[in-house]
Amino acid sequence: MGTPLGDFVRAKRDSIQPESFGIPERGRRRSPGLRRSDLAARAGISVEYLTRIEQGRDRNPSPAVVNAIADALSLDAAEREHLRYLAKITGGACPTHRRPAPPSRAVRPTVLATLQLLEPAPAFITNRLGDVLAHTTGFELVMRGSGLLDTREPNLTRYVFTDPRARTFFPDWDQVADEQAFDLWLGPSLETSEWFTAELAPLAGQEFTRRLNRHLPPPQVPLRTGRELRWQRERLELPRTDAQELVVLLPADEATAQAVERLRRRPGGTLRAIG
């Protein structure tokens, strides 16, 4: 049985072309990507030890080994942080509970006031489960016709995987789906992520469950939404006790910037808090 740490290392190794590390091609391979022996050599560990980690038979590699694997895979800062997190939960450092309560949907008044200042720009408050907790009218206009905000307690992750309209509204649906599944690993806490995953998996099916064991941080690319708008996303983490973040959508091209200007001319922008 695999582990989050082993699944990540194997998936990342499979995604790397040996030539990118200066390793010459040596005939046919049974699987894509970097050979296990090449990664082990780069990390300074035995092939047998790396195999045990990837297969989940070694659940407690030392921090030195984890760092050596990160170096060998040339992980960036975000990937290194995620690798360390996976090592902790694989080793049992993060205890789990049978059925935790969902995270609070309350947003602090000062955070709501900050969001109000962004009107009419598209912005919203969310958590790593995908709950949309508050948003500007600009965000509501961008999402108009998508169906995301039709429910009393909108959730972006649930919408992406269970609402057929999401595949039309997000032209790069696979990218958005990868992002939402990956975010579940980052909080609000391991307990609530597992609770939400158990609730969503029966409804979302294979497109959701097959992403859960990939563990690879998706690339940071512009978000495309309906009407061919393209957005850069600025994500501002709130204090850890909030377990929330402020997401602002910024135009990624001139056509989207012009659409934002038309949005700014609409009078009466007001904040909408949900919950």
Short mmCIF file of C-alpha atoms in Angstrom, two decimals:
data_model
loop_
_atom_site.label_atom_id
_atom_site.label_comp_id
_atom_site.label_asym_id
_atom_site.label_seq_id
_atom_site.Cartn_x
_atom_site.Cartn_y
_atom_site.Cartn_z
CA MET A 1 0.00 0.00 0.00
CA GLY A 2 1.40 3.37 -1.01
CA THR A 3 1.76 6.48 1.11
CA PRO A 4 1.36 10.19 0.26
CA LEU A 5 5.15 10.60 0.43
CA GLY A 6 5.87 7.59 -1.76
CA ASP A 7 3.17 8.55 -4.27
CA PHE A 8 4.61 12.05 -4.57
CA VAL A 9 8.21 10.90 -5.10
CA ARG A 10 7.17 8.33 -7.70
CA ALA A 11 4.88 10.76 -9.56
CA LYS A 12 7.52 13.49 -9.59
CA ARG A 13 10.19 11.04 -10.78
CA ASP A 14 7.90 9.86 -13.60
CA SER A 15 7.36 13.47 -14.71
CA ILE A 16 11.08 14.23 -15.19
CA GLN A 17 12.85 13.66 -18.48
CA PRO A 18 16.36 12.28 -17.82
CA GLU A 19 17.81 14.62 -20.44
CA SER A 20 16.79 17.61 -18.33
CA PHE A 21 19.21 16.38 -15.65
CA GLY A 22 21.97 15.68 -18.15
CA ILE A 23 21.40 11.90 -17.98
CA PRO A 24 21.80 10.25 -21.40
CA GLU A 25 19.13 7.93 -22.75
CA ARG A 26 20.03 4.27 -22.13
CA GLY A 27 17.65 2.25 -24.24
CA ARG A 28 14.01 1.37 -23.64
CA ARG A 29 12.42 1.95 -20.25
CA ARG A 30 9.46 0.15 -18.69
CA SER A 31 8.04 3.40 -17.31
CA PRO A 32 8.32 7.09 -18.25
CA GLY A 33 10.54 9.61 -16.55
CA LEU A 34 13.63 9.30 -14.43
CA ARG A 35 14.87 5.83 -13.51
CA ARG A 36 14.74 4.92 -9.86
CA SER A 37 18.45 4.10 -9.95
CA ASP A 38 19.27 7.56 -11.32
CA LEU A 39 17.25 9.31 -8.62
CA ALA A 40 18.81 7.16 -5.90
CA ALA A 41 22.29 7.99 -7.16
CA ARG A 42 21.52 11.72 -7.22
CA ALA A 43 20.12 11.53 -3.67
CA GLY A 44 23.00 9.44 -2.35
CA ILE A 45 20.79 6.60 -1.12
CA SER A 46 20.39 3.00 -2.20
CA VAL A 47 17.90 1.91 -4.83
CA GLU A 48 16.43 -0.52 -2.30
CA TYR A 49 15.81 2.29 0.21
CA LEU A 50 14.19 4.51 -2.43
CA THR A 51 12.01 1.59 -3.48
CA ARG A 52 10.83 1.11 0.12
CA ILE A 53 9.94 4.82 0.35
CA GLU A 54 8.03 4.82 -2.95
CA GLN A 55 6.14 1.63 -2.11
CA GLY A 56 5.25 2.82 1.40
CA ARG A 57 7.33 0.22 3.21
CA ASP A 58 9.47 2.90 4.86
CA ARG A 59 7.28 5.59 6.43
CA ASN A 60 9.86 7.47 8.49
CA PRO A 61 12.78 8.67 6.36
CA SER A 62 15.01 11.11 8.20
CA PRO A 63 14.86 14.86 7.42
CA ALA A 64 18.29 14.47 5.80
CA VAL A 65 16.95 11.83 3.41
CA VAL A 66 13.86 13.92 2.63
CA ASN A 67 16.07 16.91 1.86
CA ALA A 68 18.37 14.76 -0.28
CA ILE A 69 15.41 13.54 -2.33
CA ALA A 70 14.17 17.13 -2.70
CA ASP A 71 17.63 18.14 -3.98
CA ALA A 72 17.78 15.17 -6.32
CA LEU A 73 14.38 16.04 -7.81
CA SER A 74 15.32 19.75 -8.08
CA LEU A 75 12.12 20.73 -6.25
CA ASP A 76 11.19 24.38 -5.97
CA ALA A 77 10.31 26.01 -2.65
CA ALA A 78 6.59 25.15 -2.79
CA GLU A 79 7.29 21.54 -3.72
CA ARG A 80 9.87 21.19 -0.93
CA GLU A 81 7.38 22.45 1.63
CA HIS A 82 4.79 20.02 0.32
CA LEU A 83 7.30 17.14 0.44
CA ARG A 84 8.08 17.88 4.09
CA TYR A 85 4.36 18.00 4.86
CA LEU A 86 3.81 14.63 3.17
CA ALA A 87 6.71 13.16 5.14
CA LYS A 88 5.06 14.31 8.38
CA ILE A 89 1.65 12.83 7.65
CA THR A 90 3.17 9.64 6.26
CA GLY A 91 5.15 9.20 9.47
CA GLY A 92 2.11 9.83 11.64
CA ALA A 93 3.26 13.22 12.94
CA CYS A 94 -0.15 14.71 12.13
CA PRO A 95 -2.81 12.73 14.02
CA THR A 96 -6.21 12.25 12.48
CA HIS A 97 -9.70 11.90 13.98
CA ARG A 98 -12.64 9.85 12.86
CA ARG A 99 -15.03 12.63 11.83
CA PRO A 100 -14.00 16.23 12.50
CA ALA A 101 -16.32 19.20 12.21
CA PRO A 102 -16.15 21.32 9.05
CA PRO A 103 -14.18 24.57 9.33
CA SER A 104 -15.90 27.76 10.39
CA ARG A 105 -17.45 29.81 7.61
CA ALA A 106 -17.16 33.06 9.60
CA VAL A 107 -15.00 35.83 8.13
CA ARG A 108 -13.60 38.46 10.47
CA PRO A 109 -15.12 41.96 10.09
CA THR A 110 -11.75 43.53 9.26
CA VAL A 111 -11.24 41.00 6.48
CA LEU A 112 -14.68 41.81 5.09
CA ALA A 113 -13.79 45.52 5.26
CA THR A 114 -10.58 44.83 3.33
CA LEU A 115 -12.53 42.95 0.68
CA GLN A 116 -14.97 45.87 0.43
CA LEU A 117 -12.08 48.18 -0.47
CA LEU A 118 -11.38 46.06 -3.56
CA GLU A 119 -14.82 46.72 -5.08
CA PRO A 120 -15.60 46.37 -7.93
CA ALA A 121 -12.55 44.21 -8.67
CA PRO A 122 -13.16 40.43 -8.75
CA ALA A 123 -12.05 39.08 -5.37
CA PHE A 124 -13.24 36.53 -2.83
CA ILE A 125 -12.44 34.90 0.49
CA THR A 126 -12.00 31.13 0.47
CA ASN A 127 -10.37 28.26 2.32
CA ARG A 128 -8.43 25.27 1.01
CA LEU A 129 -11.63 23.22 0.82
CA GLY A 130 -12.90 25.63 -1.83
CA ASP A 131 -15.66 27.28 0.22
CA VAL A 132 -16.51 30.73 -1.16
CA LEU A 133 -17.08 32.62 2.09
CA ALA A 134 -17.47 36.19 0.81
CA HIS A 135 -16.99 37.95 -2.51
CA THR A 136 -17.22 41.27 -4.30
CA THR A 137 -19.84 42.10 -6.90
CA GLY A 138 -16.98 42.03 -9.41
CA PHE A 139 -16.45 38.35 -8.66
CA GLU A 140 -20.19 37.76 -8.96
CA LEU A 141 -20.20 39.33 -12.43
CA VAL A 142 -17.22 37.25 -13.54
CA MET A 143 -18.96 34.08 -12.32
CA ARG A 144 -22.36 35.02 -13.75
CA GLY A 145 -23.86 32.12 -15.66
CA SER A 146 -21.39 29.60 -14.24
CA GLY A 147 -23.72 28.23 -11.57
CA LEU A 148 -21.06 28.46 -8.87
CA LEU A 149 -22.95 31.03 -6.80
CA ASP A 150 -26.39 29.48 -7.26
CA THR A 151 -26.19 27.51 -4.01
CA ARG A 152 -26.55 28.87 -0.47
CA GLU A 153 -23.01 27.79 0.50
CA PRO A 154 -20.99 27.76 -2.75
CA ASN A 155 -17.91 25.57 -2.89
CA LEU A 156 -15.52 25.79 -5.83
CA THR A 157 -14.11 22.27 -5.41
CA ARG A 158 -17.53 20.65 -5.31
CA TYR A 159 -18.65 22.78 -8.26
CA VAL A 160 -15.64 21.86 -10.42
CA PHE A 161 -16.08 18.12 -9.92
CA THR A 162 -19.87 17.72 -9.77
CA ASP A 163 -21.44 20.47 -11.90
CA PRO A 164 -21.31 19.82 -15.69
CA ARG A 165 -21.34 23.58 -16.31
CA ALA A 166 -17.84 23.85 -14.83
CA ARG A 167 -16.28 22.16 -17.87
CA THR A 168 -17.74 24.85 -20.11
CA PHE A 169 -17.06 27.78 -17.82
CA PHE A 170 -13.40 26.79 -17.27
CA PRO A 171 -11.85 26.07 -20.69
CA ASP A 172 -8.79 24.67 -18.87
CA TRP A 173 -10.91 22.41 -16.68
CA ASP A 174 -8.16 19.86 -16.06
CA GLN A 175 -5.84 22.55 -14.71
CA VAL A 176 -8.55 23.91 -12.36
CA ALA A 177 -9.42 20.38 -11.22
CA ASP A 178 -5.75 19.66 -10.46
CA GLU A 179 -5.52 22.86 -8.41
CA GLN A 180 -8.62 22.17 -6.36
CA ALA A 181 -7.63 18.58 -5.59
CA PHE A 182 -4.12 19.66 -4.59
CA ASP A 183 -5.42 22.41 -2.31
CA LEU A 184 -7.10 19.77 -0.16
CA TRP A 185 -3.64 18.69 0.98
CA LEU A 186 -2.91 22.18 2.30
CA GLY A 187 -5.72 22.61 4.80
CA PRO A 188 -7.58 24.14 6.54
CA SER A 189 -6.31 21.07 8.40
CA LEU A 190 -5.62 17.47 7.58
CA GLU A 191 -8.69 16.43 9.54
CA THR A 192 -11.13 18.68 7.70
CA SER A 193 -9.54 17.84 4.34
CA GLU A 194 -10.13 14.14 4.98
CA TRP A 195 -13.69 14.86 6.09
CA PHE A 196 -14.42 16.86 2.94
CA THR A 197 -12.71 14.30 0.68
CA ALA A 198 -14.84 11.50 2.11
CA GLU A 199 -17.98 13.58 1.50
CA LEU A 200 -17.04 14.51 -2.08
CA ALA A 201 -15.47 11.32 -3.44
CA PRO A 202 -18.73 9.36 -3.91
CA LEU A 203 -20.23 12.28 -5.86
CA ALA A 204 -17.21 13.36 -7.88
CA GLY A 205 -16.04 9.94 -9.05
CA GLN A 206 -12.80 8.96 -10.73
CA GLU A 207 -11.87 12.43 -12.02
CA PHE A 208 -11.54 13.47 -8.39
CA THR A 209 -10.16 10.34 -6.75
CA ARG A 210 -7.40 9.75 -9.30
CA ARG A 211 -6.04 13.22 -8.57
CA LEU A 212 -5.80 12.64 -4.84
CA ASN A 213 -2.71 10.46 -5.08
CA ARG A 214 -0.74 12.59 -7.53
CA HIS A 215 0.55 15.06 -4.92
CA LEU A 216 2.25 17.22 -7.55
CA PRO A 217 1.76 20.99 -7.17
CA PRO A 218 0.12 22.15 -10.41
CA PRO A 219 1.89 24.85 -12.45
CA GLN A 220 0.93 28.46 -11.81
CA VAL A 221 -0.79 29.59 -15.00
CA PRO A 222 -3.45 32.19 -15.82
CA LEU A 223 -7.04 31.21 -15.12
CA ARG A 224 -9.40 31.26 -18.10
CA THR A 225 -13.10 31.74 -17.48
CA GLY A 226 -16.17 32.04 -19.67
CA ARG A 227 -16.23 34.83 -22.25
CA GLU A 228 -12.53 34.11 -22.88
CA LEU A 229 -11.31 36.19 -19.96
CA ARG A 230 -7.82 35.48 -18.63
CA TRP A 231 -6.77 36.19 -15.04
CA GLN A 232 -3.65 36.20 -12.93
CA ARG A 233 -4.48 35.21 -9.36
CA GLU A 234 -2.94 36.85 -6.31
CA ARG A 235 -3.52 34.69 -3.25
CA LEU A 236 -2.99 36.35 0.12
CA GLU A 237 -2.90 34.00 3.10
CA LEU A 238 -4.70 35.23 6.21
CA PRO A 239 -3.39 34.35 9.69
CA ARG A 240 -3.20 30.62 10.42
CA THR A 241 -6.04 30.85 12.93
CA ASP A 242 -8.35 31.99 10.12
CA ALA A 243 -7.39 29.14 7.76
CA GLN A 244 -8.59 31.35 4.90
CA GLU A 245 -7.14 33.33 2.03
CA LEU A 246 -8.04 36.37 -0.03
CA VAL A 247 -7.92 35.73 -3.78
CA VAL A 248 -7.84 38.64 -6.22
CA LEU A 249 -8.31 38.16 -9.96
CA LEU A 250 -6.09 40.48 -12.02
CA PRO A 251 -6.43 40.87 -15.81
CA ALA A 252 -3.84 38.82 -17.70
CA ASP A 253 -4.36 40.48 -21.09
CA GLU A 254 -5.74 43.64 -22.66
CA ALA A 255 -9.13 42.17 -23.53
CA THR A 256 -9.70 41.19 -19.91
CA ALA A 257 -8.44 44.59 -18.71
CA GLN A 258 -11.02 46.29 -20.93
CA ALA A 259 -13.73 44.05 -19.50
CA VAL A 260 -12.63 45.10 -16.00
CA GLU A 261 -12.89 48.77 -17.00
CA ARG A 262 -16.44 48.21 -18.15
CA LEU A 263 -17.08 46.53 -14.81
CA ARG A 264 -15.73 49.55 -12.90
CA ARG A 265 -18.34 51.78 -14.54
CA ARG A 266 -21.18 49.82 -12.97
CA PRO A 267 -22.54 51.78 -9.97
CA GLY A 268 -23.46 50.44 -6.60
CA GLY A 269 -20.86 47.72 -6.06
CA THR A 270 -21.45 46.07 -2.70
CA LEU A 271 -19.91 43.21 -0.81
CA ARG A 272 -21.71 39.93 -0.43
CA ALA A 273 -20.85 37.72 2.54
CA ILE A 274 -22.11 34.15 2.49
CA GLY A 275 -23.20 32.00 5.39
#
